[in-house]
PDB file of C-alpha atoms in Angstrom:
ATOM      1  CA  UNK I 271       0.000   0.000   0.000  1.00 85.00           C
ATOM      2  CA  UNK I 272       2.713   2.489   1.391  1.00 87.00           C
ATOM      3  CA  UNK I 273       4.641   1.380  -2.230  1.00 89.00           C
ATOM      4  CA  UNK I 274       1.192   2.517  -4.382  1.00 90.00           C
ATOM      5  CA  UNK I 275       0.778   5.519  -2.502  1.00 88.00           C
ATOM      6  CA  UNK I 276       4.444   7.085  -2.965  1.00 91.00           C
ATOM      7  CA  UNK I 277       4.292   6.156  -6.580  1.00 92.00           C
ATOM      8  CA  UNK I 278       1.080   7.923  -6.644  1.00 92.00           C
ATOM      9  CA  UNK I 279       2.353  10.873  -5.044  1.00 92.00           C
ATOM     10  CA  UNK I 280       5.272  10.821  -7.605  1.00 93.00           C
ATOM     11  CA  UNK I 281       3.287  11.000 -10.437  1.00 94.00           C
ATOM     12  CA  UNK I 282       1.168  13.792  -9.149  1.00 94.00           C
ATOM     13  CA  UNK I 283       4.390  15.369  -7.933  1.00 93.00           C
ATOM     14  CA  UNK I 284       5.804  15.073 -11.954  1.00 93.00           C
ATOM     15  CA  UNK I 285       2.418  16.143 -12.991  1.00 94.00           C
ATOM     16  CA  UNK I 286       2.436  19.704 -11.054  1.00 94.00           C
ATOM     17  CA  UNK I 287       6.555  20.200 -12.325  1.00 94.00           C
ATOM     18  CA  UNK I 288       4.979  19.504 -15.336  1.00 93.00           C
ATOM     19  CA  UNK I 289       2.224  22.125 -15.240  1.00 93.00           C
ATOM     20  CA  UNK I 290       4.689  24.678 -13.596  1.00 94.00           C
ATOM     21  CA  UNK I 291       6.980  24.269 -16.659  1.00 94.00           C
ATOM     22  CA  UNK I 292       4.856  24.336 -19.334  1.00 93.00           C
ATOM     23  CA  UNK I 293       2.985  27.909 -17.765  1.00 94.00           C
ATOM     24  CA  UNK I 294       6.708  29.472 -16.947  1.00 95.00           C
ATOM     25  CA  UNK I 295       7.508  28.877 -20.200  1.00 94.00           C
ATOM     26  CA  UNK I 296       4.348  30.359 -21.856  1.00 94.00           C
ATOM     27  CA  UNK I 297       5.126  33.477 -19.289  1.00 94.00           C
ATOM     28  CA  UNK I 298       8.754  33.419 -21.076  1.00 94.00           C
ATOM     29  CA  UNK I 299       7.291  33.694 -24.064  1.00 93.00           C
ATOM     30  CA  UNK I 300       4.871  36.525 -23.626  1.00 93.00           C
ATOM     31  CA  UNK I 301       7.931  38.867 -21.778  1.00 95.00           C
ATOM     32  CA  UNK I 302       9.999  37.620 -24.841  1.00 93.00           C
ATOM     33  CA  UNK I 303       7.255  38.832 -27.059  1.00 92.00           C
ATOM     34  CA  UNK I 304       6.756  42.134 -24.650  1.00 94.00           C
ATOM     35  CA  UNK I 305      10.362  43.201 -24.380  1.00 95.00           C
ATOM     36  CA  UNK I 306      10.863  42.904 -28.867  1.00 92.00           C
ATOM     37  CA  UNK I 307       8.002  44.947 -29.270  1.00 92.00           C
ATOM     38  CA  UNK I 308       9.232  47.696 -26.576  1.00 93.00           C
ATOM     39  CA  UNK I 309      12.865  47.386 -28.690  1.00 93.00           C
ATOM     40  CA  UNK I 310      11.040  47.998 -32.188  1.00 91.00           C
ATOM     41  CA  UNK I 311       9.582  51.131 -30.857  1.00 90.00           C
ATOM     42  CA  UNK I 312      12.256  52.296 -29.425  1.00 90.00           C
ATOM     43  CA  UNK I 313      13.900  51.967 -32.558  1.00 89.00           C
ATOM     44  CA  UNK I 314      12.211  54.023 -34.134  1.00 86.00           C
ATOM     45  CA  UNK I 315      11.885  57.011 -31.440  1.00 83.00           C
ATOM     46  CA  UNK I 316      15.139  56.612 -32.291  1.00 83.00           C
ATOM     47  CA  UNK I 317      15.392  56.609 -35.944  1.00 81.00           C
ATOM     48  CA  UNK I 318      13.191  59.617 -35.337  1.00 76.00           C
ATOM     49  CA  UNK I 319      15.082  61.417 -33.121  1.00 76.00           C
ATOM     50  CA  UNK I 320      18.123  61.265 -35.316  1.00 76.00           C
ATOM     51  CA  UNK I 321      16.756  61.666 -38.539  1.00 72.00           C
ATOM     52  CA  UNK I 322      15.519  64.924 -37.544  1.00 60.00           C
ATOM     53  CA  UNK I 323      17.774  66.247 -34.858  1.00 61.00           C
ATOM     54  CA  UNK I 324      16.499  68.548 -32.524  1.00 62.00           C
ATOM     55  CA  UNK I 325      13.793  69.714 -34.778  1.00 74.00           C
ATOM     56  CA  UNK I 326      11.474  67.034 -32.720  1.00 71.00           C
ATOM     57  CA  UNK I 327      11.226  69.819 -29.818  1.00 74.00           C
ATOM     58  CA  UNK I 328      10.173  72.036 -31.922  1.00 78.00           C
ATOM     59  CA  UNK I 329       7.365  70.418 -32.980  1.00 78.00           C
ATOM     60  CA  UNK I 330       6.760  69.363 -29.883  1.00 77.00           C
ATOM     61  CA  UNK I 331       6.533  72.805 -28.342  1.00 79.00           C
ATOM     62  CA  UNK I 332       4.202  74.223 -31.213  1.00 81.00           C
ATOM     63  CA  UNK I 333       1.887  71.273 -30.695  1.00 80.00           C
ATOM     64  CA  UNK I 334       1.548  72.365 -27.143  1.00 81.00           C
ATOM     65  CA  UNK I 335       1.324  75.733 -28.405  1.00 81.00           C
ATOM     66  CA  UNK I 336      -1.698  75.253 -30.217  1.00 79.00           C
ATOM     67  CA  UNK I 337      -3.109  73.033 -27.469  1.00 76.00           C
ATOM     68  CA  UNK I 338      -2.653  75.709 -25.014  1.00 76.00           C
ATOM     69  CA  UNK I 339      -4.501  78.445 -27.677  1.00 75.00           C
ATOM     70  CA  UNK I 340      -7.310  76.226 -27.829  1.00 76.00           C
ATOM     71  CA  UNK I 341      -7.735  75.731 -24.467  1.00 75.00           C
ATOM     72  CA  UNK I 342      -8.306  79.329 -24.167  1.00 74.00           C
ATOM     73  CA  UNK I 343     -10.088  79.907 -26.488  1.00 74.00           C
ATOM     74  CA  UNK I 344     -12.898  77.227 -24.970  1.00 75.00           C
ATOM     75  CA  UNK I 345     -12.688  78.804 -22.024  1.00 70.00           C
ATOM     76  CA  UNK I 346     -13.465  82.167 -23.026  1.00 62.00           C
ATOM     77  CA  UNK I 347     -17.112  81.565 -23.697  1.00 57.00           C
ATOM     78  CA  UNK I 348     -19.019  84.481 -22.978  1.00 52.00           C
ATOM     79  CA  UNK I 349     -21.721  83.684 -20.073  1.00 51.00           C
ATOM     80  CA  UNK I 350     -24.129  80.290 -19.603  1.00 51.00           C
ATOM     81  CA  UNK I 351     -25.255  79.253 -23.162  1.00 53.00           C
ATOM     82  CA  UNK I 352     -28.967  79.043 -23.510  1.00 54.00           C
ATOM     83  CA  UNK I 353     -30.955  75.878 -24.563  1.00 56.00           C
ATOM     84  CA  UNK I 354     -32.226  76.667 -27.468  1.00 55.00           C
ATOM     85  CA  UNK I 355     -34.976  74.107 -26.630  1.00 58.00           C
ATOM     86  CA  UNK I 356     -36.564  76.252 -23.924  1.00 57.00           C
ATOM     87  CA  UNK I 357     -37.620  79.640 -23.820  1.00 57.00           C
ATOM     88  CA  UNK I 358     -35.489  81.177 -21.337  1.00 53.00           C
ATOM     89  CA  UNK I 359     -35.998  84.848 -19.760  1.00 56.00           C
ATOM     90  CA  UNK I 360     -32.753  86.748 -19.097  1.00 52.00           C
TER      91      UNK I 360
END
């Protein structure tokens, strides 16, 4: 019986190594998978970067320009609007 029972307990024993294997592997695979992507876009920030120097900044800073205009300028509505549904009194 005791003979049965270790073998038994082997086998399950083989069967969780096994399962623990098979899922770090598939977790391996997935970083592996992760970390090429994150290198191919970095790649190209930096084929970017170089290609056009510090001229990226620039752009940058005008696109921020022209976020902060626009900001302003839907802020500087003049009062509450009125629904146009609804006969309001001033």
């Amino acid at each position: 019986m005791v003979a049965i029972w270790a073998k038994h307990k082997q086998k399950i024993a083989e069967m969780q190594i096994d399962t623990t294997a098979q899922a770090t592997a598939e977790k391996a695979a997935q970083y592996s998978s992760h970390v090429q992507e994150l290198e191919d876009r970095v790649r190209v920030l930096e084929r970017i970067v170089t290609d056009r120097g510090y001229d990226v900044a620039t752009q940058i800073e005008a696109l921020r320009d022209t976020q902060r205009v626009e900001e302003l300028l839907d802020n500087s509505g003049s009062g509450v609007p009125l629904d146009s549904r609804k006969q309001e009194r001033a």
